[in-house]
Short mmCIF file of C-alpha atoms (C1' of nucleotides) in Angstrom, two decimals:
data_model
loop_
_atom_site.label_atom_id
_atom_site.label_comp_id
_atom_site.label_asym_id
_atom_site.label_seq_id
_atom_site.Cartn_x
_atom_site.Cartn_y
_atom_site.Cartn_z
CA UNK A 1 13.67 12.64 43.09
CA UNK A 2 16.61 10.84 44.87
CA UNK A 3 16.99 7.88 42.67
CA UNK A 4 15.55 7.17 39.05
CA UNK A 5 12.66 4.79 39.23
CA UNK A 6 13.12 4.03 36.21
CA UNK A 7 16.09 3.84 34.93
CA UNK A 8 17.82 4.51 31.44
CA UNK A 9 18.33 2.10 28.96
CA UNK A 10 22.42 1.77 28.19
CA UNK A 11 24.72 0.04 25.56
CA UNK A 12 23.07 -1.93 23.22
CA UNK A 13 19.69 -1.43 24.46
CA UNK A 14 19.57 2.33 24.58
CA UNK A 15 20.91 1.67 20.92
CA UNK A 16 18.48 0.27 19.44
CA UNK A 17 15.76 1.72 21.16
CA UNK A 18 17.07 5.26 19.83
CA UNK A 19 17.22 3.55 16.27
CA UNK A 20 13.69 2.27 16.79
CA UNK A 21 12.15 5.42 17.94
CA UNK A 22 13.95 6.93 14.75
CA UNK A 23 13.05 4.40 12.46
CA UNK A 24 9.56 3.57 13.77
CA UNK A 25 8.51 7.17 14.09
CA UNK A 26 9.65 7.86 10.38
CA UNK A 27 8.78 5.17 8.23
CA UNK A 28 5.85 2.93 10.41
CA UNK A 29 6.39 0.16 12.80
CA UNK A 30 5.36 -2.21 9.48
CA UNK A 31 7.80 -0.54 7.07
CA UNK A 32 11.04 -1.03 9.39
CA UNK A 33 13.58 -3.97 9.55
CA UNK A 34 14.83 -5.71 12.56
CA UNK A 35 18.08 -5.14 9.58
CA UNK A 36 17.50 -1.58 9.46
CA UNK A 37 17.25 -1.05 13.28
CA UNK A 38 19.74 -3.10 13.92
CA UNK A 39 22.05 -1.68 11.40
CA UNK A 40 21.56 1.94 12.75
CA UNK A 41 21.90 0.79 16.38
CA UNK A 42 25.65 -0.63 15.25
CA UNK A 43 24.49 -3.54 16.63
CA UNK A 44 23.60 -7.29 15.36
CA UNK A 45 20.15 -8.39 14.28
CA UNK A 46 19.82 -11.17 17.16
CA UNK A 47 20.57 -8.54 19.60
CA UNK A 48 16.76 -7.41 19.31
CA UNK A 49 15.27 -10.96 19.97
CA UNK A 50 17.88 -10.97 22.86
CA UNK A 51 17.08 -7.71 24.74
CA UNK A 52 13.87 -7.50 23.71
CA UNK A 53 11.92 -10.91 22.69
CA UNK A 54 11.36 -9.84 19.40
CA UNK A 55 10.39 -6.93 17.26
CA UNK A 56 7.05 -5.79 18.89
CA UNK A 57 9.11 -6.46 22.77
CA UNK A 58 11.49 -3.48 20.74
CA UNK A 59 8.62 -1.00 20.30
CA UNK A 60 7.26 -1.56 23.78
CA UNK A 61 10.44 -0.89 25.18
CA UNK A 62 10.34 2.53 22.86
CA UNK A 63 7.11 3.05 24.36
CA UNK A 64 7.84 2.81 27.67
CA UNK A 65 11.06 4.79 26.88
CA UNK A 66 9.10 7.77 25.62
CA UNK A 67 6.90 7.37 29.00
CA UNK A 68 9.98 8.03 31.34
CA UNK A 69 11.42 10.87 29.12
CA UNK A 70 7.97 12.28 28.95
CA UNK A 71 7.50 11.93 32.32
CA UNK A 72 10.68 13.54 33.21
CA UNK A 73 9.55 16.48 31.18
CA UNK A 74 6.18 16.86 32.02
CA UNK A 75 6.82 16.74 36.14
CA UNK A 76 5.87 19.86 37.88
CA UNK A 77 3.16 22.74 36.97
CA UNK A 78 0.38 20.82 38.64
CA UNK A 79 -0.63 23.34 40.84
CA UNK A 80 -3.75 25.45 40.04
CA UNK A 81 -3.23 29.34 40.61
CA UNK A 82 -5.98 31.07 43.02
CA UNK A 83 -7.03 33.71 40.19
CA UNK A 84 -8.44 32.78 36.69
CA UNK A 85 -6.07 35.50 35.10
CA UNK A 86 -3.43 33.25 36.32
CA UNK A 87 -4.92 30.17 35.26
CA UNK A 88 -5.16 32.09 31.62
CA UNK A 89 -1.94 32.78 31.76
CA UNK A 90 -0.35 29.38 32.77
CA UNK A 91 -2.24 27.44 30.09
CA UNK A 92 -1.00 29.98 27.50
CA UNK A 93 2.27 29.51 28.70
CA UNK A 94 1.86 25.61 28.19
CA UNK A 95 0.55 26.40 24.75
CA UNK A 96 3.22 27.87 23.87
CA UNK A 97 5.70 25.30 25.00
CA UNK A 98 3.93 22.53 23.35
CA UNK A 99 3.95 24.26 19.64
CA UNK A 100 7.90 24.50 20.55
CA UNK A 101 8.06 21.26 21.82
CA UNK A 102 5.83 19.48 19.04
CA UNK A 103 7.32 21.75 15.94
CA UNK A 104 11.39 22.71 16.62
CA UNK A 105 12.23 20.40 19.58
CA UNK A 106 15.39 19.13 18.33
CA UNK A 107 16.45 16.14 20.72
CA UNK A 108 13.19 15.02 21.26
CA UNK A 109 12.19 14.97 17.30
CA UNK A 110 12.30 11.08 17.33
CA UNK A 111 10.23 11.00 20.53
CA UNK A 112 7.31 13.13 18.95
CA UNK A 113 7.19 11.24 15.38
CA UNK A 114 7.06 7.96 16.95
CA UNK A 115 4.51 9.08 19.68
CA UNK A 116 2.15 10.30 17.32
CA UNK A 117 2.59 7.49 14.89
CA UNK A 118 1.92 5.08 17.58
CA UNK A 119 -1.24 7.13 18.35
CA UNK A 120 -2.28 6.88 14.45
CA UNK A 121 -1.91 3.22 14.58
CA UNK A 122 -3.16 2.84 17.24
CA UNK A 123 -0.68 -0.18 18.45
CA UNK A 124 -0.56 -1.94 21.05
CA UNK A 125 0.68 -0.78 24.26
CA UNK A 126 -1.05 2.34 23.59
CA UNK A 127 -3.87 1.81 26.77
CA UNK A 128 -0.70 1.77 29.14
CA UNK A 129 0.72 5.17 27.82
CA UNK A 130 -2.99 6.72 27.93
CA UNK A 131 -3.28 5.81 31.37
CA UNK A 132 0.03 6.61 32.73
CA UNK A 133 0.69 9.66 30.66
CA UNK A 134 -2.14 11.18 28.55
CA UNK A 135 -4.74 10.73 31.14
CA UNK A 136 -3.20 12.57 33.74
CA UNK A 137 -1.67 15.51 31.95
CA UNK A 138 -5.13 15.79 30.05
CA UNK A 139 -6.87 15.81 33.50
CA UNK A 140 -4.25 18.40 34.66
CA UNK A 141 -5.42 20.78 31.40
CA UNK A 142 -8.84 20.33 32.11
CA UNK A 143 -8.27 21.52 36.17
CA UNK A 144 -6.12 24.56 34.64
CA UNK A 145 -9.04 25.27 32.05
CA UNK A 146 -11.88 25.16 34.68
CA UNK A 147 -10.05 27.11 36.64
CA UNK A 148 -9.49 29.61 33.96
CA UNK A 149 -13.11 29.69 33.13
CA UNK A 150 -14.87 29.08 36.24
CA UNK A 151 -16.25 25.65 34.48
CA UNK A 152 -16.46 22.07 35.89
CA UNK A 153 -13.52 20.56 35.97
CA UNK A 154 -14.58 17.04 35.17
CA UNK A 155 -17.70 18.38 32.38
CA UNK A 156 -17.82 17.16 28.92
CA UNK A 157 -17.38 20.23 27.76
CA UNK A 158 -14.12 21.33 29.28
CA UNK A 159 -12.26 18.16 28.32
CA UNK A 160 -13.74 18.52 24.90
CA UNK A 161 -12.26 21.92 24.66
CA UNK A 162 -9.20 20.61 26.61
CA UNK A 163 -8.81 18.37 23.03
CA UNK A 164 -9.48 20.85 21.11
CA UNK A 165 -6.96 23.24 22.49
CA UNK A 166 -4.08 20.44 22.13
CA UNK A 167 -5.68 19.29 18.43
CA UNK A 168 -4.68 22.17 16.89
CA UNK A 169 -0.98 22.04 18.08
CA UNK A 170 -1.19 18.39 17.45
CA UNK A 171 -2.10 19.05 13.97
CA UNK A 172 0.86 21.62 12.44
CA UNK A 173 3.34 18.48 13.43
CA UNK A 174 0.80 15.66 11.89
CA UNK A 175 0.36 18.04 8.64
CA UNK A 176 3.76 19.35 8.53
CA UNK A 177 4.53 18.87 5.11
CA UNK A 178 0.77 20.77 4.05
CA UNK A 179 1.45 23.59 6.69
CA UNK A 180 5.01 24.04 5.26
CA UNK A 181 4.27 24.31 1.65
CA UNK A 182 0.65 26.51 2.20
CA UNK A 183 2.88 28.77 4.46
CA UNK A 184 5.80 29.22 1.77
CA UNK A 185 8.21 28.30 4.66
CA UNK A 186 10.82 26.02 3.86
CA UNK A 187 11.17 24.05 7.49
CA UNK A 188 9.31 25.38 10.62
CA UNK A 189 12.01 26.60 12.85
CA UNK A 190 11.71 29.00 15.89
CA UNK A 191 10.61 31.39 14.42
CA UNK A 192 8.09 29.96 12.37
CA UNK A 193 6.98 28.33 15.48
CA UNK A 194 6.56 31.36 17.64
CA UNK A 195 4.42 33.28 15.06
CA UNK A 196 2.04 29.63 15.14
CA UNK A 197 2.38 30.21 18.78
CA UNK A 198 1.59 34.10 18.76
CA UNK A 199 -1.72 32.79 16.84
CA UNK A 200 -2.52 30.32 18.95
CA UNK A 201 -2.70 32.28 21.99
CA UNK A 202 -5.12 34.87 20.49
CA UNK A 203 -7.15 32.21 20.03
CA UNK A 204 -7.11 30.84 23.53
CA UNK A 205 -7.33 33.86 25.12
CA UNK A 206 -10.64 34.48 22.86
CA UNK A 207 -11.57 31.20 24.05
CA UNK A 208 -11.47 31.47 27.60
CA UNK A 209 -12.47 35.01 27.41
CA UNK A 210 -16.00 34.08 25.69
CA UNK A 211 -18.86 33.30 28.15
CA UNK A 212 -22.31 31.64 27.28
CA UNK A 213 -24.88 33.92 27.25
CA UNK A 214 -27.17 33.56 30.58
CA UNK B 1 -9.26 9.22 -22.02
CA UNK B 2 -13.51 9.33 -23.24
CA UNK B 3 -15.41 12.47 -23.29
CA UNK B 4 -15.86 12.19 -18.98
CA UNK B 5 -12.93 14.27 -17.56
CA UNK B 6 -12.22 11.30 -14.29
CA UNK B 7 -14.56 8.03 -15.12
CA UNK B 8 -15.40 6.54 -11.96
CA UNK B 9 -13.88 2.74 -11.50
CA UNK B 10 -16.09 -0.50 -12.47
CA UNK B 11 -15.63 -3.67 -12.24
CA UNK B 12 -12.28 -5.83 -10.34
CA UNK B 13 -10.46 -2.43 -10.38
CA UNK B 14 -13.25 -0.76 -8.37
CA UNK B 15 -13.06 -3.44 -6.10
CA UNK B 16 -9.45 -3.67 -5.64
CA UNK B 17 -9.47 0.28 -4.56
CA UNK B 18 -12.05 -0.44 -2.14
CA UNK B 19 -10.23 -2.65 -0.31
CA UNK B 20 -7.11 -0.47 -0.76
CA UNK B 21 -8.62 2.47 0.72
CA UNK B 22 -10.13 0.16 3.34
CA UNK B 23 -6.78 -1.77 4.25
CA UNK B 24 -4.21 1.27 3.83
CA UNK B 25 -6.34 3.81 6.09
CA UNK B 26 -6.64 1.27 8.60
CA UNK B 27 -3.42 -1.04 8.95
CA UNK B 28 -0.93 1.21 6.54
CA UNK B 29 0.66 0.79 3.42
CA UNK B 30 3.41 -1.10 4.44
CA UNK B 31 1.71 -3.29 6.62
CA UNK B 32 -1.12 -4.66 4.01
CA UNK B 33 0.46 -7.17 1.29
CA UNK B 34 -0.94 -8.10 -1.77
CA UNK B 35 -2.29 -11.06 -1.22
CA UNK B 36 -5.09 -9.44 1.75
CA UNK B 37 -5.98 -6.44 -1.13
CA UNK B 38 -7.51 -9.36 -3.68
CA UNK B 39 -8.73 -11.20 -1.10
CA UNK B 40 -11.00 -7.94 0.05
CA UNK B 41 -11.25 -7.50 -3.25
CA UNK B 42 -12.41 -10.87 -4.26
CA UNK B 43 -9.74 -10.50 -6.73
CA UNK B 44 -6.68 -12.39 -8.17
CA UNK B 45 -3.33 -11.37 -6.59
CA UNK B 46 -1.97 -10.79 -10.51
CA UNK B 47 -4.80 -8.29 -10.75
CA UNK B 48 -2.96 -5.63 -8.90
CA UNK B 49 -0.57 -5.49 -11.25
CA UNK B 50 -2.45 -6.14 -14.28
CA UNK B 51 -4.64 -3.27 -13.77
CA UNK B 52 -2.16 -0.74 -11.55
CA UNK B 53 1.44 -1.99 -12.50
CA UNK B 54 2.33 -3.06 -9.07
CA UNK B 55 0.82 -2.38 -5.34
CA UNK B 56 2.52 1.26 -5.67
CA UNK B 57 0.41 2.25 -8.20
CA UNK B 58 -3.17 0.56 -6.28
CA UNK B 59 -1.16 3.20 -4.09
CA UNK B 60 -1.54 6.08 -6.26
CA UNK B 61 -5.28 5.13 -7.92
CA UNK B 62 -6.69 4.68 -4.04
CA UNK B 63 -4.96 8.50 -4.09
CA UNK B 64 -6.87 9.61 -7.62
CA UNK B 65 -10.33 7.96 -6.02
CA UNK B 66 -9.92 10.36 -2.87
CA UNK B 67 -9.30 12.75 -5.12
CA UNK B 68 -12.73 12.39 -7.36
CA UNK B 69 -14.65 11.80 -4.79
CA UNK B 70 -13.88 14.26 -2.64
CA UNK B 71 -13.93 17.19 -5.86
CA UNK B 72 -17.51 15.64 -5.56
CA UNK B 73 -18.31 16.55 -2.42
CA UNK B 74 -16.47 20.00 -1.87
CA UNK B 75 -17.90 21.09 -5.15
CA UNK B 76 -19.72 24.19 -4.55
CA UNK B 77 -19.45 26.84 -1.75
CA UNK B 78 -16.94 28.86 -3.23
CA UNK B 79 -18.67 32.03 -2.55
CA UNK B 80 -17.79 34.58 -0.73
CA UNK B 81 -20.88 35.88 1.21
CA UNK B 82 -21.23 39.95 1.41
CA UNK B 83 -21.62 40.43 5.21
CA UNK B 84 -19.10 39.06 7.83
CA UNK B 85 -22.13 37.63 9.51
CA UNK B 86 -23.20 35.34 7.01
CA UNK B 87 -19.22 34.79 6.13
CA UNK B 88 -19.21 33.34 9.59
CA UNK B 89 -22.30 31.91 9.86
CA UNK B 90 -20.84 30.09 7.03
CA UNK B 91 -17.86 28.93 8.71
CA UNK B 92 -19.76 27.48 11.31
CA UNK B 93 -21.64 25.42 8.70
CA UNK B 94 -18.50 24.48 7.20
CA UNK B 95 -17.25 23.20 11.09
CA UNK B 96 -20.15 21.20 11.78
CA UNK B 97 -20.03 19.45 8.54
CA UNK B 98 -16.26 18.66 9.22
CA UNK B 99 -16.53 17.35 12.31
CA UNK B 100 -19.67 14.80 11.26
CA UNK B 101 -17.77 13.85 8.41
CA UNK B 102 -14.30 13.07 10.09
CA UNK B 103 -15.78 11.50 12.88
CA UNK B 104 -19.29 9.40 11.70
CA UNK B 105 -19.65 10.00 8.22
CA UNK B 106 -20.01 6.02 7.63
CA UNK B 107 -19.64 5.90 3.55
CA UNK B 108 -16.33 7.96 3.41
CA UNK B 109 -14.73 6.40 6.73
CA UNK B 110 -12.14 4.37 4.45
CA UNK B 111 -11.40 7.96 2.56
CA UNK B 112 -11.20 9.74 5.43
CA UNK B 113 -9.20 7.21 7.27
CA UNK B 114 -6.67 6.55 3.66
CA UNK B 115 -6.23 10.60 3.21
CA UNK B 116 -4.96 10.92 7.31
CA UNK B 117 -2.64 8.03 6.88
CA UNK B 118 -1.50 9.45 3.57
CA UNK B 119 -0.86 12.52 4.84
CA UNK B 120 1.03 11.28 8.22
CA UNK B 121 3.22 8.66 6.02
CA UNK B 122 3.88 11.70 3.45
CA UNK B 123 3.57 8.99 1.09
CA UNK B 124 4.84 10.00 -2.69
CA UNK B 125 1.84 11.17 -4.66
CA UNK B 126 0.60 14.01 -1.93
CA UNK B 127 1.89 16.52 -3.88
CA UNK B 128 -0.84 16.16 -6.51
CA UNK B 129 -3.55 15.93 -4.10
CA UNK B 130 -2.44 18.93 -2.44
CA UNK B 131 -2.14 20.92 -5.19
CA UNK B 132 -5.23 19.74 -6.47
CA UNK B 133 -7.27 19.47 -3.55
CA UNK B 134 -5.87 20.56 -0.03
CA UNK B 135 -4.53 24.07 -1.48
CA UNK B 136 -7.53 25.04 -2.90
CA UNK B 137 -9.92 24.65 -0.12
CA UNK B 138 -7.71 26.11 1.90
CA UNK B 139 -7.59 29.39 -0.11
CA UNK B 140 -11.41 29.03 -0.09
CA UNK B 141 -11.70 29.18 3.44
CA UNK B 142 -9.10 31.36 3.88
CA UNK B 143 -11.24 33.64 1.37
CA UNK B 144 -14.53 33.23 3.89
CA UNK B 145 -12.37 34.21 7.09
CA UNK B 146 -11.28 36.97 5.74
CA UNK B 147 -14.74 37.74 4.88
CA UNK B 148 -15.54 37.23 8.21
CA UNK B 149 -12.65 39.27 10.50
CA UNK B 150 -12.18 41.90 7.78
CA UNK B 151 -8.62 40.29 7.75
CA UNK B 152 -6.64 39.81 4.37
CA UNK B 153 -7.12 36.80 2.94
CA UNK B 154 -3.86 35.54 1.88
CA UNK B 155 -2.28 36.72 4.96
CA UNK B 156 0.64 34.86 7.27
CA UNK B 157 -2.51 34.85 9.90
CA UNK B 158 -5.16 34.13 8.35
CA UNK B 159 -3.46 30.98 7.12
CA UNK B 160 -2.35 29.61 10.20
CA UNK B 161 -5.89 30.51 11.93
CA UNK B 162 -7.59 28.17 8.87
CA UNK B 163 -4.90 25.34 9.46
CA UNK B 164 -6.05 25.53 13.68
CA UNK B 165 -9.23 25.47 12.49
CA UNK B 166 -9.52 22.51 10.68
CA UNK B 167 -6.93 21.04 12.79
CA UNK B 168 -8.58 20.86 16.14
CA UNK B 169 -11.41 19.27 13.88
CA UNK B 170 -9.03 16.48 12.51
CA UNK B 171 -7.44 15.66 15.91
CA UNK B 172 -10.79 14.12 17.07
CA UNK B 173 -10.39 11.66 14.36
CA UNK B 174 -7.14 10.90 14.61
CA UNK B 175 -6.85 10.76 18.19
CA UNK B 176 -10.31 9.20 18.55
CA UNK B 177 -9.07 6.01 20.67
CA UNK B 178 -7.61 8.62 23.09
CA UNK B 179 -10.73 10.94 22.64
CA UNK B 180 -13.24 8.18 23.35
CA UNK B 181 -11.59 6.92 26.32
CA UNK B 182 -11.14 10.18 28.19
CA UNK B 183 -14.82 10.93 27.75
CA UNK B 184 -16.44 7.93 28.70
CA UNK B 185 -17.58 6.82 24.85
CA UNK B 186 -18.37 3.83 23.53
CA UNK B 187 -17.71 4.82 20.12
CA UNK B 188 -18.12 8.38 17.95
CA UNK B 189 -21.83 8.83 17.01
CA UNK B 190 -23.96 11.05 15.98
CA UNK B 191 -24.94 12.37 19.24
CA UNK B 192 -21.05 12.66 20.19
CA UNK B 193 -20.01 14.60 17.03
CA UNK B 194 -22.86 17.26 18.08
CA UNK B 195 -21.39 17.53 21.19
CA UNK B 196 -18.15 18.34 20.03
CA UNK B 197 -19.25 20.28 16.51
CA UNK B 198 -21.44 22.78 19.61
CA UNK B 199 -18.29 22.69 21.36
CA UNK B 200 -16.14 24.00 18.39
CA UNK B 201 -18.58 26.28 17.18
CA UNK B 202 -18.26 28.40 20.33
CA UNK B 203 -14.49 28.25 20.22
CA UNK B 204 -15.02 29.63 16.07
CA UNK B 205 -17.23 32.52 17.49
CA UNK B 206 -14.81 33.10 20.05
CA UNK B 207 -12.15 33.69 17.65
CA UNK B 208 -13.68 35.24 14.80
CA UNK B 209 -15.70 38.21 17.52
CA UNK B 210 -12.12 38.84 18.65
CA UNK B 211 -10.14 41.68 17.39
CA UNK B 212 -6.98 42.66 18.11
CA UNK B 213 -6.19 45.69 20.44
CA UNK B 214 -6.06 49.19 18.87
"C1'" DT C 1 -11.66 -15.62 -33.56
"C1'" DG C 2 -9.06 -12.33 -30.85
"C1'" DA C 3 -8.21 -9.13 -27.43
"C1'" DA C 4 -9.04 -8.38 -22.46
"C1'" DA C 5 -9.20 -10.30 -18.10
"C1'" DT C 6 -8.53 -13.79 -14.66
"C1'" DC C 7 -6.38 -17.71 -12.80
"C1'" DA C 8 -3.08 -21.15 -10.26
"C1'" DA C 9 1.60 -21.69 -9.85
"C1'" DT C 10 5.99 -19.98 -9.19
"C1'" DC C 11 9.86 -16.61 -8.87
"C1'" DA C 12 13.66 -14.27 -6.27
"C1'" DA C 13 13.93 -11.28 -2.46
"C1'" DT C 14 13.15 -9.97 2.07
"C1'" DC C 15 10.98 -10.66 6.36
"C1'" DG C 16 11.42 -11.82 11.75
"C1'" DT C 17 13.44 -15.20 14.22
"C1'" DT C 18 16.54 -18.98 15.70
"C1'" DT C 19 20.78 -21.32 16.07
"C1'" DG C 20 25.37 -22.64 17.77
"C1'" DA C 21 29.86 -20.77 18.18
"C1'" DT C 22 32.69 -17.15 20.29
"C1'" DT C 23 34.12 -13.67 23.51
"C1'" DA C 24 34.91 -11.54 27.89
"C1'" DA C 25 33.99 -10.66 32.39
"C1'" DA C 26 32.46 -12.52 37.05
"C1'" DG C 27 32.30 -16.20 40.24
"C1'" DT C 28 34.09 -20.47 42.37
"C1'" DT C 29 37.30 -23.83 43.95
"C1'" DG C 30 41.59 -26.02 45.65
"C1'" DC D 1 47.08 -17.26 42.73
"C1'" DA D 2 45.98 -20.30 39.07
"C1'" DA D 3 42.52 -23.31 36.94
"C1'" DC D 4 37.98 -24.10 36.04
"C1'" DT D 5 32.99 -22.97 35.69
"C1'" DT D 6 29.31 -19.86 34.96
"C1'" DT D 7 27.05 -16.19 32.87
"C1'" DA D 8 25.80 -12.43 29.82
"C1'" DA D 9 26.44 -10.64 25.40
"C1'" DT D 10 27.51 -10.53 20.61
"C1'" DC D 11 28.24 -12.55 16.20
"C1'" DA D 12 27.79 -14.82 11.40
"C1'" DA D 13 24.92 -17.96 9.34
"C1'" DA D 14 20.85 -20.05 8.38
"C1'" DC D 15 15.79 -21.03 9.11
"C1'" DG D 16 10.93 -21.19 7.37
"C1'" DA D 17 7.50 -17.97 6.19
"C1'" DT D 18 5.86 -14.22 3.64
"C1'" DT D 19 6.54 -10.55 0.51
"C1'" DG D 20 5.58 -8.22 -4.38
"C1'" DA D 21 5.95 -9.57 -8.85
"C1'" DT D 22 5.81 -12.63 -12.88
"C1'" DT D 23 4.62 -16.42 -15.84
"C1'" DG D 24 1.93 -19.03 -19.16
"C1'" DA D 25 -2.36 -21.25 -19.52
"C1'" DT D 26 -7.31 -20.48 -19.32
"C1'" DT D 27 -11.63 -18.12 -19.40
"C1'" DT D 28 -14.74 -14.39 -20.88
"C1'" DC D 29 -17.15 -11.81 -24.09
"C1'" DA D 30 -17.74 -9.06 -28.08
#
DNA sequence: TGAAATCAATCAATCGTTTGATTAAAGTTG
DNA sequence: CAACTTTAATCAAACGATTGATTGATTTCA
């Protein structure tokens, strides 16, 4: 990259788009004040109807904000290896990168609550993200998985499994609170994380090890 | 209190849970107001707080009616089987009646769609229904895959395997917009949940025929 | 008749948004 | 260079609409 396509927000806007991921991601789109965003932002309330048209222009923007940080993030490991060892062993190593990332990523803890609460709700805005974001990445996963198992890329089956595999990550952020208290573990730092992780992998490499019967 | 342990609802309060369930699961608690609950309901906005003190407590009876209804359901199937075959041919049973119920189990979509939203908002009140409902299915399962990989039951591991377990099962329902699109699906039916309940099955014997190396 | 339940009407509070004034920097003109 | 205009941005204040809750009268039914 030479320049930024897309560039980052500043000032005012970057403000209150960082309050609005915050706020939005903890408490619901509904339950949040243009007040209370503006408020945390340190900036007036008629600076959201300014910079962004209105509320819902503010959680687009946050949308689109998580897209280019995502993005950013997420650029690089699309090639498939030549061996299905390697394949294994380049989807565990995304596994375990996405339990870190979902469970102790500290900077981008805002980014992950409001992403997933905007997938919950299902807003608006949603069927851009899917197709610039989740449907490539998925479609990445699924290449790395057939290649790993010697499947179709493209089958029902692999991008079922493909769900499944990033489900169950998905699910110790969603369920937190549950994991946290069954577990006896007071927050779920790195370390928690990397014995989730340890777990996980046994269970994809069981996975991908198991063949269907001919 | 009468001589039944939890009566179910009759009558305007009935109805006013119905459409609580209904309108929390699928807009959110914050985003529902009074006045679209008695509507539903066919009710009289003072009802809410004639019968439930407030739209807080609606809150907190829609939590109670999960509750009963789900004791209901999960009632049964707390033993452990003697052989780790049937233990996981068990399991598998359990799976497949997850998945259908999260995903197209028509009669309980409000519950199942209230209980997610309750559990992603952390809402107060989820520390009853965890302790009297999440924790001890848990255990239960935890209990069957032991059974089943010989492991011990109240182990860091086996706990975390049960929470992927049922987690990869869950995602499909909460991230069914995303889930439909990428597979080409109209909508989730009965014919889709096979697919992916035969899907996850496979993954379940993967893991469970797995042992760790001597 | 009397307690339980429902009703229309209304309450203060909060919501998202709009307004017009104010500031400061950039641009324009003689 | 000074004087004026233009523009983008921020601000306090207020707007109408909607919120959850409450009131007191009315209905229902035992």
């Amino acid at each position: 990259m030479t320049d930024t396509p897309l560039p980052a927000p500043e000032g005012t806007q970057a403000a209150l788009i960082a309050a609005g991921l915050h706020l939005f991601g903890r408490n619901g789109f509904a339950a949040t004040s243009t007040r209370d965003l503006a408020a945390r932002a340190g900036a007036n309330v008629a600076s959201i109807a300014y910079h962004f048209g209105g509320k819902e222009g503010l959680r687009h923007a946050c949308l689109k904000e998580v897209a280019r940080r995502m993005r950013a993030v997420l650029s690089g490991a699309d090639s498939i290896p030549g061996t299905p060892e390697a394949a294994a062993r380049q989807l565990e190593g995304m596994l375990r990168a996405l339990v870190f990332f979902l469970t102790t990523a500290k900077e981008s803890a805002d980014l992950v609550a409001f992403m997933l609460r905007e997938i919950a709700e299902a807003g608006p805005g949603l069927a851009d993200v899917y197709q610039d974001l989740i449907e490539p990445r998925h479609r990445a996963v699924c290449a790395l998985w057939a290649a790993a198992t010697g499947q179709d890329p493209e089958s029902e089956d692999v991008r079922i499994s493909v769900f499944a595999f990033i489900g169950q990550a998905i699910y110790f952020r969603i369920g937190r609170p549950i994991v946290e208290r069954r577990l006896g573990w007071s927050e779920i730092g790195p370390a928690e994380a990397e014995k989730i992780a340890d777990r996980l992998t046994l269970h994809l490499r069981a996975i991908l090890a198991e063949r269907p019967a001919p």
